[in-house]
Coordinates of N, CA, C and O in Angstrom, one line a residue:
M4 N -198.3 21.1 -35.0 CA -197.2 20.1 -35.8 C -197.3 18.6 -35.1 O -197.2 17.7 -35.3
K5 N -197.7 18.9 -33.8 CA -197.7 17.9 -32.4 C -199.3 17.2 -32.8 O -200.8 18.3 -32.8
K6 N -199.2 15.7 -32.8 CA -200.6 15.4 -32.8 C -201.1 15.0 -31.5 O -200.8 15.1 -30.0
M7 N -202.6 15.7 -31.6 CA -203.6 15.8 -29.9 C -204.4 14.9 -30.1 O -204.9 13.8 -30.9
G8 N -204.3 14.0 -28.8 CA -205.3 12.9 -28.4 C -204.7 11.9 -28.8 O -205.4 10.8 -29.2
V9 N -203.6 11.6 -29.0 CA -203.2 10.5 -29.6 C -202.6 9.6 -27.9 O -202.0 10.3 -27.0
S10 N -202.6 8.1 -27.7 CA -201.7 7.5 -26.6 C -201.2 6.2 -27.7 O -201.6 6.1 -28.7
L11 N -200.1 5.7 -27.2 CA -199.4 5.0 -27.8 C -199.1 3.3 -27.1 O -198.9 3.3 -25.6
E12 N -199.8 2.7 -27.5 CA -199.5 1.0 -26.4 C -198.5 0.3 -27.5 O -198.3 -0.3 -28.3
G13 N -197.4 -0.1 -26.3 CA -196.6 -1.1 -26.5 C -196.8 -2.6 -25.7 O -198.0 -2.7 -25.5
E14 N -195.9 -3.3 -26.1 CA -196.3 -4.7 -25.3 C -196.3 -5.1 -23.5 O -196.7 -4.9 -23.3
K15 N -195.0 -3.7 -23.3 CA -195.2 -3.5 -21.5 C -195.5 -2.1 -20.9 O -196.2 -1.9 -19.8
V16 N -195.4 -1.4 -22.1 CA -195.9 0.1 -21.6 C -197.4 0.8 -22.5 O -197.6 0.2 -24.2
I17 N -197.9 1.9 -21.9 CA -198.8 2.6 -22.8 C -198.5 4.0 -22.3 O -198.7 4.8 -20.8
M18 N -198.6 4.9 -23.1 CA -197.9 6.2 -23.1 C -199.3 7.1 -23.7 O -199.9 6.7 -24.5
V19 N -199.5 7.9 -22.7 CA -200.8 9.1 -22.9 C -200.2 10.5 -22.9 O -199.2 11.0 -21.8
E20 N -201.0 11.3 -23.5 CA -199.9 12.8 -23.0 C -200.4 13.0 -21.7 O -201.5 12.3 -20.8
Y21 N -199.4 13.8 -21.3 CA -199.8 14.5 -19.4 C -201.1 15.6 -19.8 O -201.3 16.5 -20.4
M22 N -202.0 14.7 -18.6 CA -202.9 15.3 -18.1 C -203.1 15.8 -17.0 O -202.3 15.4 -15.7
K23 N -204.0 16.6 -17.0 CA -203.6 17.7 -15.9 C -204.1 16.8 -14.5 O -203.6 17.0 -13.0
E24 N -204.8 15.6 -14.8 CA -205.2 14.5 -13.5 C -204.1 13.8 -13.4 O -203.9 13.5 -11.9
H25 N -203.0 13.9 -13.9 CA -201.4 13.2 -13.7 C -200.4 14.1 -12.4 O -200.2 13.9 -12.4
V26 N -201.2 15.4 -13.0 CA -200.5 16.4 -12.1 C -200.2 15.8 -11.0 O -199.0 16.4 -10.0
P27 N -200.8 15.4 -9.6 CA -200.4 15.8 -8.6 C -199.4 14.3 -8.1 O -198.5 14.3 -7.4
K28 N -199.5 13.5 -8.7 CA -198.8 12.1 -8.7 C -197.3 12.4 -9.0 O -196.7 12.7 -8.8
Y29 N -197.3 13.5 -10.3 CA -196.2 14.0 -10.9 C -195.4 15.0 -9.8 O -194.6 14.7 -9.8
H30 N -196.3 15.6 -9.3 CA -195.9 16.4 -8.5 C -195.1 15.8 -7.4 O -193.7 16.4 -6.8
Q31 N -195.7 14.7 -6.8 CA -195.2 13.9 -5.7 C -193.6 13.6 -5.8 O -193.1 13.4 -5.3
W32 N -193.2 12.8 -7.3 CA -192.3 12.3 -7.7 C -191.4 13.8 -7.4 O -190.4 13.3 -7.1
M33 N -191.7 14.7 -8.3 CA -190.7 15.8 -8.2 C -190.2 16.2 -6.9 O -189.9 17.3 -6.6
Q34 N -190.7 16.0 -5.5 CA -190.3 16.1 -4.2 C -189.3 15.3 -4.3 O -188.5 15.7 -3.1
D35 N -188.8 14.3 -4.9 CA -187.6 13.5 -4.4 C -186.2 14.1 -5.0 O -186.3 14.6 -6.2
P36 N -185.6 14.3 -4.0 CA -183.8 15.0 -4.8 C -183.2 14.2 -5.7 O -182.9 15.0 -6.4
T37 N -183.2 12.8 -5.4 CA -183.1 12.0 -6.6 C -183.5 12.3 -8.0 O -182.4 12.3 -9.0
L38 N -184.4 12.5 -8.1 CA -185.2 12.6 -9.4 C -184.7 14.2 -9.8 O -184.8 14.0 -10.7
L39 N -184.9 15.0 -8.9 CA -184.6 16.2 -9.3 C -183.3 16.5 -10.1 O -182.9 17.0 -10.6
S40 N -182.5 15.9 -9.2 CA -180.7 15.9 -9.3 C -181.0 15.5 -10.9 O -180.2 15.8 -11.8
A41 N -181.5 13.8 -11.3 CA -181.4 13.6 -12.5 C -181.8 13.9 -13.5 O -181.1 13.8 -14.4
T42 N -183.1 15.0 -13.2 CA -183.5 15.6 -14.1 C -183.3 16.7 -15.0 O -183.6 17.3 -15.2
G43 N -182.6 17.8 -13.9 CA -182.1 19.0 -13.7 C -183.3 19.6 -13.6 O -183.2 20.8 -14.4
S44 N -184.2 19.2 -12.7 CA -185.2 20.2 -12.0 C -185.1 21.2 -11.0 O -184.4 20.8 -10.0
E45 N -185.9 22.1 -11.0 CA -185.5 22.9 -9.8 C -187.4 22.4 -9.5 O -188.3 22.2 -9.6
P46 N -187.3 22.5 -7.9 CA -188.5 21.8 -7.4 C -189.6 22.8 -7.3 O -189.1 24.7 -7.7
L47 N -190.8 22.9 -7.8 CA -192.1 23.4 -7.8 C -192.8 23.3 -7.2 O -193.6 22.2 -6.2
T48 N -194.4 23.9 -7.0 CA -195.3 24.1 -6.3 C -196.5 23.4 -6.9 O -196.1 23.2 -8.0
L49 N -197.2 23.0 -5.9 CA -198.4 22.0 -6.9 C -198.8 23.0 -8.3 O -198.9 22.8 -9.3
D50 N -199.6 24.4 -7.6 CA -199.8 25.3 -8.4 C -199.1 25.7 -10.0 O -199.1 25.8 -11.1
Q51 N -197.7 25.8 -9.2 CA -196.3 25.8 -10.7 C -196.7 24.9 -11.2 O -196.1 24.9 -13.0
E52 N -196.6 23.2 -10.5 CA -196.8 22.3 -11.4 C -198.2 22.0 -12.6 O -197.7 21.8 -13.8
Y53 N -198.8 22.7 -12.4 CA -200.1 22.4 -13.1 C -199.9 23.7 -13.9 O -200.1 23.7 -15.4
D54 N -199.3 24.9 -14.1 CA -199.3 25.7 -14.9 C -197.9 25.4 -16.0 O -198.1 25.3 -16.9
M55 N -197.3 23.9 -15.3 CA -196.2 23.7 -16.0 C -196.9 22.4 -16.9 O -196.4 22.7 -18.3
Q56 N -197.3 21.9 -16.5 CA -198.2 21.0 -17.3 C -199.2 21.7 -18.8 O -199.0 20.9 -19.5
L57 N -200.1 22.8 -18.6 CA -200.7 23.1 -19.5 C -199.7 24.2 -20.3 O -199.8 23.8 -21.9
S58 N -198.8 24.6 -20.0 CA -197.7 25.2 -21.0 C -197.1 24.2 -21.7 O -196.6 24.3 -22.7
W59 N -196.4 23.0 -21.6 CA -196.1 22.0 -22.1 C -197.2 21.6 -23.2 O -197.0 21.0 -24.5
N60 N -198.6 21.5 -23.0 CA -199.6 20.7 -23.5 C -199.9 21.4 -24.5 O -199.8 21.8 -26.0
Q61 N -199.7 22.9 -24.6 CA -199.8 24.5 -25.7 C -198.6 24.3 -26.3 O -198.9 24.9 -27.9
D62 N -197.5 24.0 -25.9 CA -196.3 24.2 -27.1 C -195.9 23.1 -28.4 O -196.1 21.9 -27.7
P63 N -195.8 23.7 -29.1 CA -195.6 22.6 -30.7 C -195.0 22.3 -30.5 O -194.3 21.4 -31.1
L64 N -194.0 22.7 -30.0 CA -192.4 22.1 -30.4 C -192.2 21.2 -28.8 O -190.8 20.4 -28.8
K65 N -193.1 20.8 -27.6 CA -192.6 19.7 -27.2 C -194.2 18.7 -27.2 O -195.1 18.9 -27.4
C66 N -193.6 16.9 -27.0 CA -194.1 16.3 -27.2 C -194.1 15.5 -25.7 O -192.9 15.1 -25.5
T67 N -195.1 15.4 -24.7 CA -194.9 15.0 -23.1 C -196.0 13.8 -23.3 O -196.9 14.3 -23.2
Y68 N -195.6 12.6 -22.5 CA -196.1 11.8 -22.7 C -196.0 11.1 -21.4 O -194.7 10.9 -21.1
I69 N -196.9 10.7 -20.3 CA -196.4 9.9 -18.8 C -196.8 8.2 -19.4 O -197.5 7.7 -20.6
I70 N -196.3 8.0 -19.1 CA -195.7 6.3 -18.9 C -196.8 5.9 -18.0 O -196.3 5.7 -17.2
L71 N -197.1 4.7 -18.8 CA -198.1 3.6 -17.9 C -197.7 2.3 -17.6 O -197.7 1.5 -18.9
D72 N -197.4 1.5 -16.9 CA -197.2 0.1 -17.0 C -198.6 -0.5 -17.3 O -199.6 -0.8 -16.2
K73 N -198.5 -1.4 -18.1 CA -199.6 -1.9 -19.0 C -200.4 -3.0 -17.5 O -201.7 -3.3 -17.4
Q74 N -199.2 -3.7 -17.1 CA -199.9 -4.8 -16.1 C -200.5 -4.0 -14.8 O -201.1 -5.1 -14.4
M75 N -200.5 -2.6 -14.7 CA -200.7 -2.4 -13.5 C -201.8 -1.1 -13.6 O -202.9 -1.0 -12.8
I76 N -202.5 -1.4 -15.2 CA -204.1 -0.7 -15.7 C -205.1 -1.7 -14.7 O -205.4 -2.8 -15.3
V77 N -205.8 -1.1 -14.2 CA -207.0 -1.4 -13.4 C -208.0 -1.8 -14.0 O -208.7 -0.6 -15.0
G78 N -209.2 -2.4 -14.9 CA -209.8 -2.5 -15.7 C -209.7 -2.3 -17.0 O -211.0 -2.0 -17.7
G79 N -208.5 -2.3 -17.5 CA -208.2 -2.2 -19.0 C -208.2 -0.8 -19.7 O -208.7 -0.2 -19.0
F80 N -206.8 -0.9 -20.3 CA -207.0 0.5 -20.8 C -208.2 1.5 -21.5 O -209.0 0.5 -22.5
L81 N -208.7 2.4 -21.2 CA -209.8 3.4 -21.7 C -209.0 4.6 -22.2 O -208.1 4.8 -21.9
H82 N -209.1 4.6 -23.6 CA -208.5 5.8 -24.4 C -209.0 7.3 -23.8 O -210.2 6.8 -23.9
G83 N -208.0 8.0 -23.3 CA -208.5 9.0 -22.7 C -208.6 9.3 -21.6 O -208.9 10.3 -21.0
Q84 N -208.4 8.1 -20.8 CA -208.5 8.0 -19.7 C -207.3 8.7 -18.8 O -206.2 8.2 -19.4
P85 N -206.7 8.9 -17.4 CA -205.7 9.2 -17.1 C -204.7 8.2 -16.4 O -203.6 7.6 -16.6
H86 N -205.5 6.8 -15.9 CA -204.9 5.8 -15.0 C -203.7 6.2 -14.7 O -202.9 5.8 -14.7
I87 N -204.1 7.0 -13.7 CA -203.5 7.4 -12.4 C -202.6 6.0 -11.5 O -201.1 6.1 -11.5
E88 N -203.3 5.1 -11.4 CA -202.5 4.1 -10.9 C -201.8 3.4 -11.4 O -200.9 2.6 -10.8
A89 N -201.3 3.7 -12.8 CA -200.4 3.2 -13.1 C -199.4 3.9 -13.8 O -198.3 3.2 -14.9
M90 N -199.3 4.6 -13.7 CA -198.1 6.0 -14.1 C -196.8 5.6 -13.3 O -196.7 5.0 -12.3
V91 N -195.9 5.3 -13.9 CA -194.3 5.3 -13.2 C -193.6 6.3 -13.9 O -192.1 5.7 -14.0
G92 N -193.6 7.0 -15.1 CA -192.7 8.0 -15.2 C -193.3 8.4 -16.7 O -194.4 9.0 -17.0
D93 N -192.6 9.2 -17.4 CA -192.4 10.2 -18.8 C -191.4 10.0 -19.6 O -190.5 10.1 -19.2
V94 N -191.5 10.3 -20.8 CA -190.6 10.9 -21.6 C -191.6 12.1 -22.6 O -192.4 12.1 -22.9
N95 N -190.1 12.5 -23.2 CA -190.5 13.7 -23.5 C -189.8 13.9 -25.1 O -188.5 13.4 -24.9
I96 N -190.1 14.4 -25.9 CA -189.1 15.4 -27.1 C -189.6 16.7 -27.0 O -190.8 17.4 -26.8
Y97 N -188.4 17.8 -27.5 CA -188.3 19.1 -27.5 C -187.8 19.0 -28.7 O -186.5 19.2 -29.0
M98 N -188.5 20.4 -29.8 CA -188.0 20.3 -31.3 C -187.6 21.7 -31.0 O -188.3 22.7 -31.5
N99 N -186.3 22.3 -30.2 CA -185.9 23.4 -30.0 C -184.8 23.7 -30.2 O -184.1 24.7 -30.2
D100 N -184.4 23.2 -31.6 CA -183.1 23.5 -32.1 C -183.6 24.6 -33.2 O -184.4 24.3 -34.3
P101 N -183.0 26.0 -33.3 CA -183.2 26.9 -33.9 C -183.1 26.9 -35.0 O -183.2 27.5 -36.5
E102 N -181.6 26.1 -35.3 CA -181.0 25.7 -36.9 C -182.0 24.7 -37.2 O -181.5 24.9 -38.6
D103 N -182.6 23.9 -37.4 CA -183.3 22.5 -37.4 C -184.4 22.3 -36.9 O -184.2 21.3 -35.5
S104 N -185.7 22.4 -37.0 CA -186.4 21.8 -36.8 C -187.1 20.5 -36.8 O -188.0 19.5 -36.2
L105 N -186.1 19.6 -37.6 CA -186.0 18.1 -37.4 C -184.9 17.3 -36.5 O -185.1 16.4 -36.7
F106 N -184.4 18.0 -35.7 CA -183.6 17.6 -34.9 C -184.5 17.9 -33.8 O -184.7 18.7 -32.7
A107 N -184.5 16.5 -32.4 CA -184.9 16.7 -31.5 C -184.2 16.4 -30.1 O -183.9 15.3 -30.1
E108 N -185.1 16.6 -28.7 CA -184.1 16.2 -27.8 C -185.0 15.5 -27.2 O -186.2 15.8 -26.9
I109 N -184.7 14.3 -26.7 CA -185.4 13.1 -26.1 C -184.5 13.2 -24.6 O -184.0 13.0 -24.3
E110 N -185.7 13.2 -23.7 CA -185.7 12.9 -22.1 C -186.4 11.5 -21.9 O -187.6 11.5 -21.9
I111 N -186.0 11.0 -20.6 CA -186.9 10.0 -20.1 C -186.9 9.8 -18.7 O -185.6 10.1 -17.6
M112 N -187.6 9.5 -18.1 CA -187.5 9.6 -16.5 C -188.9 7.8 -15.8 O -189.7 8.1 -16.2
I113 N -188.0 7.0 -15.2 CA -188.7 6.0 -14.7 C -189.1 6.8 -13.2 O -187.5 6.3 -12.7
A114 N -190.1 7.4 -12.5 CA -189.6 7.4 -11.3 C -189.9 6.7 -10.6 O -189.6 6.5 -9.2
E115 N -190.8 5.4 -10.6 CA -191.0 4.3 -9.5 C -190.0 3.8 -9.6 O -189.6 2.8 -10.4
P116 N -189.4 3.6 -8.1 CA -187.7 2.9 -8.4 C -188.2 0.9 -8.8 O -187.2 0.8 -9.4
K117 N -189.4 0.8 -8.2 CA -190.1 -0.9 -7.9 C -189.9 -1.0 -9.6 O -189.6 -2.6 -10.1
I118 N -189.8 -0.2 -10.6 CA -190.2 -0.4 -12.3 C -188.9 -0.4 -12.9 O -188.6 -1.2 -14.1
R119 N -187.7 0.3 -12.0 CA -186.5 0.1 -12.9 C -186.2 -1.2 -13.8 O -186.2 -2.0 -12.4
G120 N -185.3 -0.8 -14.3 CA -184.9 -1.9 -15.2 C -185.5 -3.5 -15.3 O -184.8 -4.8 -15.7
K121 N -186.6 -3.0 -15.7 CA -187.4 -4.2 -16.4 C -188.0 -4.0 -17.8 O -188.1 -4.7 -18.4
G122 N -187.2 -2.9 -18.4 CA -187.1 -2.3 -19.9 C -188.3 -1.5 -20.4 O -188.8 -1.7 -21.8
L123 N -189.0 -0.6 -19.3 CA -190.2 0.0 -19.3 C -190.0 1.2 -20.3 O -190.1 1.5 -21.0
G124 N -188.6 1.5 -19.8 CA -188.0 2.9 -20.3 C -187.2 2.7 -21.1 O -188.1 3.0 -22.6
K125 N -186.5 1.6 -22.3 CA -186.3 1.5 -23.4 C -187.6 1.5 -24.1 O -187.1 2.0 -25.0
E126 N -188.3 0.6 -24.1 CA -189.5 0.7 -24.9 C -190.2 2.0 -24.8 O -190.1 2.0 -26.1
A127 N -190.3 2.5 -24.2 CA -191.3 4.0 -23.9 C -190.2 4.8 -24.8 O -190.7 5.6 -25.6
V128 N -188.4 5.0 -24.5 CA -187.8 5.6 -25.6 C -188.0 5.2 -27.3 O -188.2 6.2 -27.8
M129 N -188.2 4.0 -27.2 CA -188.4 3.2 -28.6 C -189.6 3.6 -29.5 O -189.8 4.5 -30.4
M130 N -190.5 3.9 -28.7 CA -191.9 4.3 -29.6 C -191.7 6.4 -29.2 O -192.4 6.2 -30.2
M131 N -191.0 6.6 -28.5 CA -191.0 7.7 -28.8 C -190.6 8.4 -29.8 O -191.3 9.0 -30.5
M132 N -188.9 7.8 -30.2 CA -188.6 8.1 -31.0 C -189.5 7.4 -32.4 O -189.3 8.4 -33.8
A133 N -189.5 6.4 -32.7 CA -190.8 5.9 -33.6 C -191.9 6.8 -33.8 O -192.1 7.2 -35.6
F134 N -192.8 7.4 -32.7 CA -193.6 8.2 -33.1 C -193.2 9.2 -33.8 O -193.8 10.2 -34.6
A135 N -191.6 10.3 -33.7 CA -191.5 11.2 -33.6 C -191.1 10.9 -35.2 O -191.1 12.2 -35.9
V136 N -190.3 10.0 -35.7 CA -189.9 9.6 -37.1 C -191.4 9.8 -38.0 O -191.1 10.3 -39.3
E137 N -192.2 9.1 -37.6 CA -192.8 8.8 -38.6 C -194.0 10.0 -38.4 O -194.5 10.1 -39.8
N138 N -194.1 10.6 -37.4 CA -195.0 11.6 -37.7 C -194.6 13.2 -37.6 O -195.4 14.1 -38.0
L139 N -193.6 13.1 -37.1 CA -192.6 14.7 -37.0 C -191.6 14.7 -37.8 O -191.1 16.1 -38.1
G140 N -191.2 13.6 -38.3 CA -190.3 13.3 -39.6 C -188.7 13.8 -39.0 O -187.9 14.2 -39.9
I141 N -188.9 13.5 -37.7 CA -187.5 13.5 -36.5 C -186.4 12.8 -37.5 O -186.6 11.7 -37.8
H142 N -185.5 14.0 -37.6 CA -184.2 13.2 -38.6 C -182.4 12.8 -37.2 O -181.9 12.0 -37.9
T143 N -183.0 13.5 -36.1 CA -181.5 13.4 -35.1 C -182.1 13.8 -33.9 O -183.0 14.3 -33.7
F144 N -181.7 12.8 -32.8 CA -182.0 12.5 -31.7 C -181.0 12.8 -31.0 O -179.3 12.3 -30.8
R145 N -180.8 13.7 -29.8 CA -180.1 14.1 -28.9 C -180.4 13.8 -27.3 O -181.4 14.2 -27.0
A146 N -179.6 13.8 -26.1 CA -180.3 13.5 -25.1 C -178.9 13.7 -24.5 O -177.8 14.0 -24.4
K147 N -179.1 14.3 -23.2 CA -178.5 15.4 -22.0 C -178.9 14.9 -20.8 O -179.8 14.8 -20.3
I148 N -177.3 13.8 -20.6 CA -177.4 13.3 -19.4 C -176.4 13.6 -18.4 O -175.0 13.5 -18.7
G149 N -177.1 13.4 -17.2 CA -175.6 14.1 -16.0 C -174.9 12.9 -15.7 O -175.7 11.6 -16.1
E150 N -173.6 13.1 -15.7 CA -172.4 12.0 -15.5 C -172.4 11.1 -14.7 O -172.2 9.9 -14.7
S151 N -173.6 11.2 -13.2 CA -173.1 10.7 -12.4 C -174.9 9.4 -12.9 O -175.1 8.1 -11.9
N152 N -175.6 9.7 -13.9 CA -176.7 9.3 -14.1 C -176.4 7.7 -15.1 O -176.5 8.1 -16.2
Q153 N -176.1 6.7 -14.3 CA -175.2 5.8 -15.2 C -176.2 5.0 -15.8 O -176.3 4.5 -17.2
A154 N -177.6 5.0 -15.1 CA -178.3 4.1 -15.6 C -179.1 4.6 -17.3 O -178.9 3.3 -18.3
S155 N -179.1 5.7 -17.2 CA -179.6 6.6 -18.4 C -178.8 6.9 -19.1 O -178.9 6.3 -20.7
L156 N -177.3 6.7 -19.4 CA -175.9 6.8 -20.1 C -175.9 5.0 -20.7 O -176.3 5.1 -22.1
D157 N -176.3 4.4 -20.1 CA -176.1 2.8 -20.4 C -177.6 2.6 -21.5 O -177.3 1.8 -22.4
L158 N -178.5 2.8 -21.0 CA -179.9 2.8 -21.8 C -179.4 3.6 -22.9 O -180.1 2.8 -24.1
F159 N -178.9 5.1 -23.5 CA -179.0 5.7 -24.2 C -178.0 5.0 -25.4 O -178.2 4.6 -26.3
H160 N -176.5 4.9 -24.5 CA -175.7 3.8 -25.4 C -176.4 2.6 -26.1 O -176.2 1.9 -26.9
K161 N -177.1 1.9 -25.2 CA -177.7 0.3 -25.8 C -178.3 0.8 -26.6 O -178.7 0.1 -27.9
L162 N -179.1 2.0 -27.5 CA -179.8 2.0 -28.0 C -179.3 2.7 -29.6 O -180.0 3.3 -30.1
G163 N -178.3 3.2 -29.1 CA -177.0 3.2 -30.7 C -176.7 4.6 -30.3 O -175.9 5.0 -31.2
F164 N -177.0 5.5 -29.4 CA -176.5 6.6 -29.3 C -174.9 6.9 -28.8 O -174.7 6.1 -28.0
Q165 N -174.3 8.4 -29.5 CA -172.9 8.2 -29.1 C -172.9 9.5 -28.6 O -173.8 10.6 -29.2
D166 N -171.7 9.5 -27.7 CA -171.3 10.1 -26.7 C -170.9 11.8 -27.7 O -169.9 11.3 -28.7
S167 N -171.4 12.8 -28.0 CA -171.1 14.1 -28.5 C -170.6 14.9 -28.0 O -169.6 15.3 -28.9
S168 N -170.7 15.2 -26.8 CA -169.7 16.0 -26.0 C -170.1 16.0 -24.3 O -171.1 15.5 -24.1
F169 N -168.8 16.5 -23.5 CA -169.2 16.9 -22.2 C -169.3 18.1 -21.8 O -168.6 19.1 -22.4
S170 N -170.1 18.5 -20.8 CA -169.5 19.9 -20.2 C -169.3 19.7 -19.1 O -169.9 19.1 -18.2
A171 N -168.0 20.0 -18.6 CA -167.4 20.4 -17.3 C -168.4 20.9 -16.3 O -168.3 20.9 -15.0
I172 N -168.8 22.3 -16.8 CA -169.8 23.2 -16.1 C -171.4 23.0 -15.8 O -171.5 22.4 -14.2
F173 N -171.9 21.8 -16.3 CA -173.1 21.2 -16.4 C -173.0 19.7 -15.5 O -174.2 19.2 -15.3
K174 N -171.5 19.4 -15.7 CA -171.7 18.1 -15.9 C -172.5 17.0 -16.0 O -172.9 16.0 -15.5
E175 N -172.4 17.1 -17.5 CA -173.8 16.1 -18.3 C -172.6 16.1 -19.6 O -172.0 16.6 -20.1
W176 N -173.3 14.8 -20.3 CA -173.2 14.3 -21.5 C -173.8 14.5 -22.6 O -175.1 14.6 -22.4
T177 N -173.6 15.0 -23.8 CA -175.1 15.2 -24.6 C -174.5 13.7 -25.9 O -173.4 13.6 -25.9
L178 N -175.3 13.0 -25.7 CA -175.3 12.1 -26.8 C -176.2 12.2 -27.9 O -177.1 13.1 -27.6
E179 N -175.6 12.0 -29.5 CA -176.7 12.2 -30.4 C -177.2 11.0 -31.1 O -176.3 9.6 -31.4
L180 N -178.0 10.7 -31.9 CA -178.1 9.9 -32.7 C -179.0 10.1 -33.8 O -179.8 10.5 -34.4
P181 N -178.3 9.7 -35.1 CA -179.0 10.5 -36.4 C -179.9 8.9 -37.1 O -179.7 7.6 -36.8
V182 N -181.3 9.3 -37.1 CA -182.1 8.2 -37.8 C -181.6 7.7 -39.5 O -182.2 8.2 -40.1
T183 N -181.1 6.5 -39.7 CA -180.3 6.1 -40.5 C -181.5 5.4 -41.0 O -182.3 5.3 -40.5
K184 N -181.1 4.6 -42.1 CA -181.8 3.8 -43.0 C -182.0 2.4 -42.0 O -183.1 2.2 -42.0
S185 N -181.1 2.0 -41.5 CA -181.3 1.0 -40.3 C -181.7 0.9 -39.4 O -182.6 0.6 -38.9
K186 N -181.4 2.5 -38.8 CA -182.3 3.1 -37.5 C -183.8 3.1 -37.7 O -184.5 2.7 -37.0
R187 N -184.0 3.6 -38.8 CA -185.4 3.6 -39.0 C -186.0 2.6 -39.4 O -187.1 2.3 -39.1
E188 N -185.2 1.5 -39.8 CA -186.3 0.1 -40.0 C -186.3 -0.4 -38.7 O -187.1 -0.9 -38.2
E189 N -185.2 -0.3 -37.6 CA -185.1 -0.8 -36.2 C -186.7 -0.3 -35.6 O -187.8 -0.6 -35.2
L190 N -186.8 1.1 -36.0 CA -187.9 1.6 -35.0 C -189.0 1.3 -35.9 O -190.2 1.2 -35.1
Q191 N -189.3 1.3 -36.9 CA -190.3 0.8 -37.7 C -190.9 -0.7 -37.0 O -192.3 -1.1 -36.6
C192 N -189.6 -1.8 -36.7 CA -190.5 -2.9 -36.1 C -191.0 -2.6 -34.6 O -192.1 -3.1 -34.7
C193 N -190.9 -1.4 -34.4 CA -191.2 -1.1 -33.3 C -192.2 -0.5 -33.1 O -193.5 -1.0 -32.0
V194 N -192.5 -0.1 -34.2 CA -194.4 0.8 -34.9 C -195.1 -0.4 -34.7 O -196.4 -0.5 -34.4
G195 N -194.2 -1.6 -35.6 CA -195.6 -2.5 -35.7 C -196.5 -3.5 -34.5 O -197.4 -3.7 -34.5
N196 N -195.2 -3.4 -33.5 CA -195.9 -3.6 -32.0 C -197.0 -2.7 -31.4 O -197.3 -2.8 -30.0
M197 N -197.0 -1.3 -32.1 CA -197.2 -0.1 -31.1 C -199.2 0.2 -31.8 O -199.0 -0.1 -33.3
V198 N -199.9 -0.1 -30.8 CA -201.1 0.9 -31.4 C -201.5 1.9 -31.1 O -201.1 2.3 -29.6
T199 N -201.6 2.9 -32.1 CA -202.5 4.7 -31.5 C -203.6 4.8 -31.4 O -204.2 4.1 -32.5
H200 N -204.3 5.2 -30.6 CA -205.3 5.3 -29.6 C -205.5 6.7 -30.0 O -205.0 7.6 -29.8
S201 N -206.6 7.0 -30.9 CA -206.8 8.8 -31.0 C -208.1 8.9 -31.1 O -209.1 8.4 -30.8

């Protein structure tokens, strides 16, 4: 179901599949209690992080991409290279709804504080959604965001996601976005700026 060996290039970001070379820096990010809290993650050892990266790559119901800041890529972009120096976050989709395989949960993390607020997260989410609609046939997206994560809530609301429910136990909002004809057209415009390297 999942495209392998694909990278996506937009105006500000390039997204590459999560490779083992990315794990040490990703692991470093996930030592930050603020990021752990914002992503609802548990701290892992480096070995556990390597195991997680392998399992994510082998799972046909997950697409995990590392977000690279295009301006930080040294020597130009080469497909198949990890470009660790330009890593700023990740974006994921999970097709884990047992009743609807074309329903996807989407997550974004901009781990580098100096990059936040510059539009890279928005472009990465738009590109991931465009890719999922075009290549996987996704018709509805869902995002689960902690109530204290105002930056993510604002981002997803700006993208057209609507509040669906609130979990008092997990203190998180569930937001949803059906892929309407107009949303599909908006995403297709995003695809127009997107170069796929396979």
